[in-house]
Short mmCIF file of N, CA and C in Angstrom, two decimals:
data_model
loop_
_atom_site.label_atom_id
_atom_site.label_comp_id
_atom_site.label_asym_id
_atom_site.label_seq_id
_atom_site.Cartn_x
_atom_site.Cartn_y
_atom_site.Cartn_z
N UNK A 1 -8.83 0.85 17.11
CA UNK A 1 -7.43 0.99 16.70
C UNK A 1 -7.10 -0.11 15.70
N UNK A 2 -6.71 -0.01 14.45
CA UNK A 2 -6.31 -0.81 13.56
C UNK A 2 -4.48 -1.22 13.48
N UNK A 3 -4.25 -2.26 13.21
CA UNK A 3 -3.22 -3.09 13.32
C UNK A 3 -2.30 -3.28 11.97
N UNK A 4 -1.58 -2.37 11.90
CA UNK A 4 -0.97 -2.43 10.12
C UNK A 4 0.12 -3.77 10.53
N UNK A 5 -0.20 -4.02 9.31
CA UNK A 5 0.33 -5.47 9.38
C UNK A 5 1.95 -5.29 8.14
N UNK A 6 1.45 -4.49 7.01
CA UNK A 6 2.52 -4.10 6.29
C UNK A 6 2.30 -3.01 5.75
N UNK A 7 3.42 -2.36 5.32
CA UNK A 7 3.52 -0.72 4.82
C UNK A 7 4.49 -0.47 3.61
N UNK A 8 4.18 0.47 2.96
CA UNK A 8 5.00 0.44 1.91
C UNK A 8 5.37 2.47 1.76
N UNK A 9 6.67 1.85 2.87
CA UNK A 9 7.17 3.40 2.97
C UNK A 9 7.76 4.08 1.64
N UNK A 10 8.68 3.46 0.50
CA UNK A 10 9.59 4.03 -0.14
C UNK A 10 8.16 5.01 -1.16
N UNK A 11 6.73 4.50 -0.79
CA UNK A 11 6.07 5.00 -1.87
C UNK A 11 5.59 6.19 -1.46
N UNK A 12 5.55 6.87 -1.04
CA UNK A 12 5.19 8.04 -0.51
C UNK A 12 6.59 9.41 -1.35
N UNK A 13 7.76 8.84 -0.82
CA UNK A 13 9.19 9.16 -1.46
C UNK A 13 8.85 9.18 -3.26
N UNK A 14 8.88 8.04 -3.41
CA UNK A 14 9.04 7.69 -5.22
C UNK A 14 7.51 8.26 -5.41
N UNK A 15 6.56 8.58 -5.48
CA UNK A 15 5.40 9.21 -5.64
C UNK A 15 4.09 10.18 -5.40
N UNK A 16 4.25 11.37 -5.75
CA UNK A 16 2.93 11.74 -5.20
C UNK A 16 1.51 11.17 -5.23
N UNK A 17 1.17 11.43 -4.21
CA UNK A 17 0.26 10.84 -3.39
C UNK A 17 -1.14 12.04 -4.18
N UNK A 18 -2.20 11.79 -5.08
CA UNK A 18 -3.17 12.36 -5.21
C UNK A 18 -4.56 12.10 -4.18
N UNK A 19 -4.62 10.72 -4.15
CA UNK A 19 -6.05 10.21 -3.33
C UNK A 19 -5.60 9.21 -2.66
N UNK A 20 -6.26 8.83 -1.38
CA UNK A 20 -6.03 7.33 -1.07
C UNK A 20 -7.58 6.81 -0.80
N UNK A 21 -7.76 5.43 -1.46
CA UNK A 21 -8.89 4.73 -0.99
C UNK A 21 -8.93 3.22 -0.32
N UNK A 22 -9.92 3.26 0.59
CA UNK A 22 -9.78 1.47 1.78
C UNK A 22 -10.20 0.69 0.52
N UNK A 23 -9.51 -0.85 0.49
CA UNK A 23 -10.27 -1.85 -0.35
C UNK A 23 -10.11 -2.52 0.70
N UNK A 24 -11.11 -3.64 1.05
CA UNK A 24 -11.09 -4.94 1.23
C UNK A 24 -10.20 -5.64 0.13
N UNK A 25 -10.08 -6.73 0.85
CA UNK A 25 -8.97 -7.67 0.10
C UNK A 25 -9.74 -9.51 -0.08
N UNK A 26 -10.14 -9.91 -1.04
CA UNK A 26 -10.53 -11.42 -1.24
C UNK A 26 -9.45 -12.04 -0.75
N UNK A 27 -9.01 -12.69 0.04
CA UNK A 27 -8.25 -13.71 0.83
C UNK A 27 -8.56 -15.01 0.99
N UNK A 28 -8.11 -15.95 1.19
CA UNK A 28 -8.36 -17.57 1.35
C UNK A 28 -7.70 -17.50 3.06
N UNK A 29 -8.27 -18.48 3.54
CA UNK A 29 -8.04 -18.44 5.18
C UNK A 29 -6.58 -18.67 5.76
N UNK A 30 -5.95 -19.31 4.55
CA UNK A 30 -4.17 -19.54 4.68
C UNK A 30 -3.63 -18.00 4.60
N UNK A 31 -4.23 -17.36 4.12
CA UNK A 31 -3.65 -16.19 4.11
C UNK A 31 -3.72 -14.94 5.21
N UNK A 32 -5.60 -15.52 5.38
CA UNK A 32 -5.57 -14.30 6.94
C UNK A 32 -4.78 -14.72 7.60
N UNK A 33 -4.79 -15.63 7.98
CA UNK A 33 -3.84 -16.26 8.80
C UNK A 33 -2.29 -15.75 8.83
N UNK A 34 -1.71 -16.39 7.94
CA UNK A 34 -0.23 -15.21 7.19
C UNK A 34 -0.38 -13.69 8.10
N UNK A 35 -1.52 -13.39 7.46
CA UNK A 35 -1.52 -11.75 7.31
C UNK A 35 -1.58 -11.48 9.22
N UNK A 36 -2.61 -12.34 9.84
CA UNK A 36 -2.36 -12.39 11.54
C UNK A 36 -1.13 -12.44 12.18
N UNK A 37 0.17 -13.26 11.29
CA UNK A 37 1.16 -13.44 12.01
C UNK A 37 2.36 -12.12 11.88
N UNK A 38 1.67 -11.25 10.92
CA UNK A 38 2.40 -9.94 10.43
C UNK A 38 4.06 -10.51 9.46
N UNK A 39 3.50 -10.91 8.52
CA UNK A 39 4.65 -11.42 7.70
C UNK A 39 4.57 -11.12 6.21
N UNK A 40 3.63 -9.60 5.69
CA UNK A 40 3.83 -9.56 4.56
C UNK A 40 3.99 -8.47 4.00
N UNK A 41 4.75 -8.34 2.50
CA UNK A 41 5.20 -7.57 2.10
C UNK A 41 4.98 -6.64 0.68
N UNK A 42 4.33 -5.95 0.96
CA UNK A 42 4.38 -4.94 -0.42
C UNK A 42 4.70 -4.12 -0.93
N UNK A 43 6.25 -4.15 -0.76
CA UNK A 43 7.25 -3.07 -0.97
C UNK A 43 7.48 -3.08 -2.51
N UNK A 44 6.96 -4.12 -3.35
CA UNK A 44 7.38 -3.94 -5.14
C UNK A 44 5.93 -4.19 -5.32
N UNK A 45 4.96 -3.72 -4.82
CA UNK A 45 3.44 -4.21 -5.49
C UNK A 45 2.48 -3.21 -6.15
N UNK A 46 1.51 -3.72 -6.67
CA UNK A 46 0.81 -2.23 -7.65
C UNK A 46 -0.11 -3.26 -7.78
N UNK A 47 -1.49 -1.83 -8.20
CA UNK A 47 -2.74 -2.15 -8.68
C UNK A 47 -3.02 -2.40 -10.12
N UNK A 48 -3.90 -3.45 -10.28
CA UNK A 48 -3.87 -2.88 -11.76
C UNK A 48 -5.53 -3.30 -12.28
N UNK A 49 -5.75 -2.40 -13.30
CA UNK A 49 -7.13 -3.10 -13.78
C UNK A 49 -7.16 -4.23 -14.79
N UNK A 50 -8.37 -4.63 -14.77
CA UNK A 50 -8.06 -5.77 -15.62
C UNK A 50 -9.70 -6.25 -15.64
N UNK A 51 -9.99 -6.23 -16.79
CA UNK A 51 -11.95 -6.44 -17.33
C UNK A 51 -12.16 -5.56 -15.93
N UNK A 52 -12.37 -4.81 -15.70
CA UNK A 52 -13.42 -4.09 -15.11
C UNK A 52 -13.01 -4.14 -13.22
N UNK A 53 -12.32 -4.85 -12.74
CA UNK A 53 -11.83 -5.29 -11.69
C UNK A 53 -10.18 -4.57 -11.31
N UNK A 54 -10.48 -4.57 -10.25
CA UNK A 54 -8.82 -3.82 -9.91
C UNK A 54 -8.08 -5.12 -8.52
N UNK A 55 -7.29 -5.80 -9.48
CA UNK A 55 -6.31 -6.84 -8.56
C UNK A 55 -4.66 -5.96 -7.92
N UNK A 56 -4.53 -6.64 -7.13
CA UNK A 56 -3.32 -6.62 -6.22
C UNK A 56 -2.02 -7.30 -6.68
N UNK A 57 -1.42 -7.17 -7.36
CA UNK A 57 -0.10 -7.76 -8.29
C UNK A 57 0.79 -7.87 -7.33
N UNK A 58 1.79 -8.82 -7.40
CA UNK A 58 3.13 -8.67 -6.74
C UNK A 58 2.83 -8.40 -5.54
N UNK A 59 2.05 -8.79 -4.32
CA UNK A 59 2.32 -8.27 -3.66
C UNK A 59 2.61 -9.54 -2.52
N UNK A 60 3.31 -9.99 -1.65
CA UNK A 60 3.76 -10.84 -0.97
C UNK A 60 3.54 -11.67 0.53
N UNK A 61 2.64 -12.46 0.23
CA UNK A 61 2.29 -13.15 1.92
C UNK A 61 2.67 -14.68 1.90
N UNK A 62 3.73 -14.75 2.40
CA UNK A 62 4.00 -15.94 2.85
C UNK A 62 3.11 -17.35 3.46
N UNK A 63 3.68 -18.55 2.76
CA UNK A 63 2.47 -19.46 3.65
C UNK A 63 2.67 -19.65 4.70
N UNK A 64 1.17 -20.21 4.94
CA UNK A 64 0.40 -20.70 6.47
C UNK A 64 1.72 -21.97 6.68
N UNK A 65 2.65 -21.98 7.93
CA UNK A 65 3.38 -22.95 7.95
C UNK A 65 2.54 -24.30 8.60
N UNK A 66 1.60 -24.42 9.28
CA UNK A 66 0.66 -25.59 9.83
C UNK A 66 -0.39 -25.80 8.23
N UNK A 67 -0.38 -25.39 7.51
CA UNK A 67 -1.14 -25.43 6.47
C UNK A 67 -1.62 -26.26 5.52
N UNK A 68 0.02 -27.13 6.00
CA UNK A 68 0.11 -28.07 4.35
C UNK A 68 -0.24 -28.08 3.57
N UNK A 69 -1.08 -29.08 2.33
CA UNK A 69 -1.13 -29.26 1.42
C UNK A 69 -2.14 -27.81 1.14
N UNK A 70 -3.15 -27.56 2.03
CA UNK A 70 -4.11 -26.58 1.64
C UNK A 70 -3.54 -24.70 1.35
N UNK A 71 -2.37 -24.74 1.42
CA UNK A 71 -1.75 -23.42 1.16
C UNK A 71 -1.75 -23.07 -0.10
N UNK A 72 -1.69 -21.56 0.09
CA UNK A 72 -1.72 -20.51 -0.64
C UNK A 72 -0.38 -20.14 -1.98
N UNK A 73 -0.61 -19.67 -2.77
CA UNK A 73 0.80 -19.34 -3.97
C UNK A 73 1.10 -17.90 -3.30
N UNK A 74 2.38 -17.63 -2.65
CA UNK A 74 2.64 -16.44 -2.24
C UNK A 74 2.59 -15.45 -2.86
N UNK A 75 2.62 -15.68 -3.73
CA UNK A 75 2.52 -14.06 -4.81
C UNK A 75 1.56 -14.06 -5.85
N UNK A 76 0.27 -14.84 -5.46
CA UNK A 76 -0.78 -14.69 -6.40
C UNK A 76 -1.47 -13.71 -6.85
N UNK A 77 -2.25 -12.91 -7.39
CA UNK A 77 -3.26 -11.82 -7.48
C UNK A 77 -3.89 -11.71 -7.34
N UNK A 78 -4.56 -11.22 -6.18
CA UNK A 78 -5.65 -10.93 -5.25
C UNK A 78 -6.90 -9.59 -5.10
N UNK A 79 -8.06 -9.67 -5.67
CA UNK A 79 -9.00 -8.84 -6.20
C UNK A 79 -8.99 -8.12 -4.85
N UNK A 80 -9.36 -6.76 -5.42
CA UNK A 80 -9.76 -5.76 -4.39
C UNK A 80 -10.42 -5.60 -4.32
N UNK A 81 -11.52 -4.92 -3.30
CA UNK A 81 -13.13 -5.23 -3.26
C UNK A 81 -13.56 -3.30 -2.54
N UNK A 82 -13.43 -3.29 -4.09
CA UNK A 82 -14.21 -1.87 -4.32
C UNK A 82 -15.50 -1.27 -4.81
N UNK A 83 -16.12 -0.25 -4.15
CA UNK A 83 -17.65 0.05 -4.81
C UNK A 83 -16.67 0.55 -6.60
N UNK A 84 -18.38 -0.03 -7.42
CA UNK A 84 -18.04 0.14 -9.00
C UNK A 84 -18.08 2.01 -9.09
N UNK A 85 -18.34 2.31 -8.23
CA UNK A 85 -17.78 4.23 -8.44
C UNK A 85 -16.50 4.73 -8.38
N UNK A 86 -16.05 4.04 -7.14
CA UNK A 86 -15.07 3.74 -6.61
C UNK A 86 -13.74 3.32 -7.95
N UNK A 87 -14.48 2.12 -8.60
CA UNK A 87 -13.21 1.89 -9.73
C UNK A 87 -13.41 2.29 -10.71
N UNK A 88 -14.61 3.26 -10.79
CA UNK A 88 -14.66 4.04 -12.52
C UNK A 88 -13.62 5.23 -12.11
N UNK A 89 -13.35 6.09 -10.85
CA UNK A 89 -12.77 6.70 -10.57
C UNK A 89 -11.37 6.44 -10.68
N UNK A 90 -10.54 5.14 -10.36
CA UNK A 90 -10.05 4.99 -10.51
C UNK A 90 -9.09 4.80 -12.30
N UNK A 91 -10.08 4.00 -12.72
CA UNK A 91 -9.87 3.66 -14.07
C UNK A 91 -9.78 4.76 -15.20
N UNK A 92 -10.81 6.24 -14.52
CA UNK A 92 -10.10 7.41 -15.40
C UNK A 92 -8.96 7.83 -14.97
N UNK A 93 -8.49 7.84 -13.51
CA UNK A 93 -6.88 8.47 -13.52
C UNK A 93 -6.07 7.51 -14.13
N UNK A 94 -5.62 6.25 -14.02
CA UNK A 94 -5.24 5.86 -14.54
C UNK A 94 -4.81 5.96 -16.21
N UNK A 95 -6.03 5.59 -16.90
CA UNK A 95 -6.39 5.86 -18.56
C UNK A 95 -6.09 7.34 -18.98
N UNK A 96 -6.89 7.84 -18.46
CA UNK A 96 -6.24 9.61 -18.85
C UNK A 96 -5.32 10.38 -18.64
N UNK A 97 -5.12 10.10 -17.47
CA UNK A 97 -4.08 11.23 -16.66
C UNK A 97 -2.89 10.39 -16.53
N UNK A 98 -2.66 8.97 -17.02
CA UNK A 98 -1.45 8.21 -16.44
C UNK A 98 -1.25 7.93 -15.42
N UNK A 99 -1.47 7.56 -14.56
CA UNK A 99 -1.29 7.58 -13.12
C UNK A 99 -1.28 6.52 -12.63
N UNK A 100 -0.55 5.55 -11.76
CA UNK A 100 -0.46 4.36 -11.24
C UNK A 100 -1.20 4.32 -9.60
N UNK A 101 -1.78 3.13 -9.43
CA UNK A 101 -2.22 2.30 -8.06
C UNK A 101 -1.42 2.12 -7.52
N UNK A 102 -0.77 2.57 -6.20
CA UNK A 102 0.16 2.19 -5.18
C UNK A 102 -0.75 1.44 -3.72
N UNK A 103 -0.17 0.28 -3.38
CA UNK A 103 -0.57 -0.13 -2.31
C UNK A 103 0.22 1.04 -0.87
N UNK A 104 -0.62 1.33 -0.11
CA UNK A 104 0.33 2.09 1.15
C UNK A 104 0.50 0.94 2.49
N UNK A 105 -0.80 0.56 2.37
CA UNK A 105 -0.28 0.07 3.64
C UNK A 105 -1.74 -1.64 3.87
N UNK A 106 -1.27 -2.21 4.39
CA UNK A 106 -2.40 -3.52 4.75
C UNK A 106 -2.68 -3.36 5.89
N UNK A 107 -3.90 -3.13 6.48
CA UNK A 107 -4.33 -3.25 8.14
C UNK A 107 -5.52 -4.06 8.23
N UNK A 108 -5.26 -4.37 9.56
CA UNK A 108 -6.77 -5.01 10.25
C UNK A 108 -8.05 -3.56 10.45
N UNK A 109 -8.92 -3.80 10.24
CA UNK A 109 -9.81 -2.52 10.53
C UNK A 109 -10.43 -3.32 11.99
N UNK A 110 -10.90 -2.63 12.85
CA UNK A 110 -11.41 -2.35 14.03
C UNK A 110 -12.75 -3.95 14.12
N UNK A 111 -13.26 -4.00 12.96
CA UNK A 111 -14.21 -5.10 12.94
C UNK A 111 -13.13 -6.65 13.14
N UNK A 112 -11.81 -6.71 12.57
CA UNK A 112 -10.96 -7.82 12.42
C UNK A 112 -10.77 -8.16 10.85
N UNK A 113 -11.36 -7.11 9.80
CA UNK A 113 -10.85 -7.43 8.45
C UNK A 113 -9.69 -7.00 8.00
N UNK A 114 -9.46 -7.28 6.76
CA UNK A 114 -7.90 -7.13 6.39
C UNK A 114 -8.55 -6.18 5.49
N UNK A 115 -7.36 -4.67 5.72
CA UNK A 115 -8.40 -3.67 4.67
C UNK A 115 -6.97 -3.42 3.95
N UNK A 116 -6.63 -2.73 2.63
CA UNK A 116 -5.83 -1.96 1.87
C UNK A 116 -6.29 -0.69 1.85
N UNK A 117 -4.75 -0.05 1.87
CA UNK A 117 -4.89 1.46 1.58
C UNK A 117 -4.15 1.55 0.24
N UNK A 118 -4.63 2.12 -0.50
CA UNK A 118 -4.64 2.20 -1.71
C UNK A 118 -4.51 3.40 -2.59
N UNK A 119 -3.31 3.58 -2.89
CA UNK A 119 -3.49 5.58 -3.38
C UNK A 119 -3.35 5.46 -4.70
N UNK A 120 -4.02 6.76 -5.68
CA UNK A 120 -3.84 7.25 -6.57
C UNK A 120 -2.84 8.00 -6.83
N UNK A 121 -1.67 7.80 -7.65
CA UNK A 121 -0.49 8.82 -7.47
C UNK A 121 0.39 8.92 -8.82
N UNK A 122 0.97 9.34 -8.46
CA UNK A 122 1.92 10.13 -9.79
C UNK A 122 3.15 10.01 -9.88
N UNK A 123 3.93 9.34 -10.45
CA UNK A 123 5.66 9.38 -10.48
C UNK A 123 6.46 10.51 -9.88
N UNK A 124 6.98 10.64 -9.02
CA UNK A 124 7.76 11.69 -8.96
C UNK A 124 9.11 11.85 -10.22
N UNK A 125 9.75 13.29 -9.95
CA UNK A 125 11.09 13.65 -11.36
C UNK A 125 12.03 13.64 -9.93
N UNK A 126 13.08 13.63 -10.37
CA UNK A 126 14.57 13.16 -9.47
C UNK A 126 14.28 14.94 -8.33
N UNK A 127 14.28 15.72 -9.04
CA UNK A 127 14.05 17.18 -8.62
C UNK A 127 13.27 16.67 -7.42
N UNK A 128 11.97 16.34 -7.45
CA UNK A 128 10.86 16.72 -6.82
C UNK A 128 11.66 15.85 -5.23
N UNK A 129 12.00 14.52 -5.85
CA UNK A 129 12.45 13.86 -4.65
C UNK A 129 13.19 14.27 -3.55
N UNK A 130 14.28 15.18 -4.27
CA UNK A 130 15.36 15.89 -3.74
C UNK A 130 14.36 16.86 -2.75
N UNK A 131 13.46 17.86 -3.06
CA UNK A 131 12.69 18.70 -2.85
C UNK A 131 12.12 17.90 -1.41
N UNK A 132 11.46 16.65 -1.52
CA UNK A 132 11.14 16.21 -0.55
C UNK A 132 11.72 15.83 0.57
N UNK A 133 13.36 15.18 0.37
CA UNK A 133 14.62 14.77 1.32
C UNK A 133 14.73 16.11 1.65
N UNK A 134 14.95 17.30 1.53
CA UNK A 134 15.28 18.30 1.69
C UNK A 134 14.66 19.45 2.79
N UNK A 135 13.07 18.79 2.53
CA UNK A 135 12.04 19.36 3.65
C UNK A 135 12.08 18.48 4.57
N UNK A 136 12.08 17.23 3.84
CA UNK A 136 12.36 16.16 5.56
C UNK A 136 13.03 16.93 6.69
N UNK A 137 14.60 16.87 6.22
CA UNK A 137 15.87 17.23 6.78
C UNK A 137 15.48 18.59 7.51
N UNK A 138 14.89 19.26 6.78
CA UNK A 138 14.78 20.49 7.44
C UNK A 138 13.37 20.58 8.52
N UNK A 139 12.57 19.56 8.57
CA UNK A 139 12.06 19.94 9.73
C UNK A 139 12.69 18.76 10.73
N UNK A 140 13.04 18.15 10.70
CA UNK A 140 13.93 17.41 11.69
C UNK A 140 14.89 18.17 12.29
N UNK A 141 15.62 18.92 11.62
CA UNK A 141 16.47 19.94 12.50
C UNK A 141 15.54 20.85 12.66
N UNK A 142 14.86 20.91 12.49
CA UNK A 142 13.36 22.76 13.16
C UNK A 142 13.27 21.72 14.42
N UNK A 143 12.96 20.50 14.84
CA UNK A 143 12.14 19.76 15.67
C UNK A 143 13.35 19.95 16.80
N UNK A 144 14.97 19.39 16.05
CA UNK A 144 15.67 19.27 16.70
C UNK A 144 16.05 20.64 17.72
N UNK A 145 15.92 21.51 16.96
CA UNK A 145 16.20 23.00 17.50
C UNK A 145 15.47 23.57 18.89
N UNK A 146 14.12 23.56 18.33
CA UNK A 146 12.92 23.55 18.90
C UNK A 146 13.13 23.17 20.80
N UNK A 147 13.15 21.64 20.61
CA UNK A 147 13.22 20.73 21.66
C UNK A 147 14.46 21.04 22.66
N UNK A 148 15.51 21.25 21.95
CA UNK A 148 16.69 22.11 22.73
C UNK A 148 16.86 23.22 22.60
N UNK A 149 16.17 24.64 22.35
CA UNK A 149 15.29 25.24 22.78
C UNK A 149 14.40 25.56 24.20
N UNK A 150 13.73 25.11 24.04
CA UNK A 150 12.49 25.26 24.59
C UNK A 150 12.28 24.23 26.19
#
C-alpha cells in the first residue's frame, strides 16, 4: 500500500489526462524527511525538459525544521529519474503535439521511495470543463438516487 503524501487535484479538472508515468524523484535527505512528515505541495508545479533531462519546477517541500544549517531551498528543481525511452516519449508530446507535464500526485511506493506520478496531458477549453462538472454532478445524484433507492 503506498502513502500519497501530496496530490494535485485541480489537474485532472484543468486538463486532460493522455498518459501517466512513475518517476523517482533525486532528493537530498532534508527533504525525504519533509516529504515523511506529509507537508508538500504541488498544486502550481510542472515538468519540464531541459538538455535532455525532465526536472520538477515549482513544486513545494518545506524545510527539515531539526535541520539547520544543512537544509534544503524549498522550491528548488528537482530531476526526475526516468528510463531515456521513457523521456524521448515524453519530449515528442510535448515538442509536437504541445502538450504539458503535470505532476498528479507524490507517494511513497511499497519499497519506502518517494515516487511521482506524472501525466501527459492537454489543456482543457472552458466547454470541456463545464462538460466535466456536469458529469460529476450527474453521477453523484445517479449515486445519490441509487442508495435511496435500493
Amino acid at each position: 500500500m503506498s502513502k500519497i503524501v501530496a496530490e494535485n487535484r485541480k489537474a485532472r479538472y484543468n486538463y486532460e489526462i493522455i498518459d501517466t508515468y512513475e518517476a523517482g524523484l533525486m532528493l537530498t535527505g532534508t527533504e525525504v524527511k519533509s516529504l515523511r512528515e506529509g507537508k508538500a505541495n504541488i498544486a502550481e508545479s510542472y515538468a519540464s525538459d531541459e538538455n535532455g533531462e525532465i526536472w520538477l519546477i515549482n513544486s513545494y517541500l518545506p524545510e527539515y525544521l531539526q535541520a539547520n544549517r544543512f537544509n534544503h531551498s524549498p522550491r528548488r528543481p528537482r530531476k526526475l529519474l526516468l528510463s531515456a525511452k521513457e523521456i524521448g516519449r515524453l519530449r515528442t508530446g510535448i515538442n509536437r503535439e504541445g502538450m504539458t507535464l503535470i505532476p498528479l500526485k507524490i507517494y511513497f511506493n511499497d519499497q519506502g521511495r518517494a515516487k511521482l506520478e506524472l501525466a501527459i496531458a492537454k489543456g482543457k477549453k472552458l466547454h470541456d470543463k463545464r462538460d466535466t462538472e456536469k458529469e460529476r454532478d450527474w453521477n453523484r445524484e445517479k449515486g445519490r438516487l441509487l442508495r435511496d433507492r435500493g
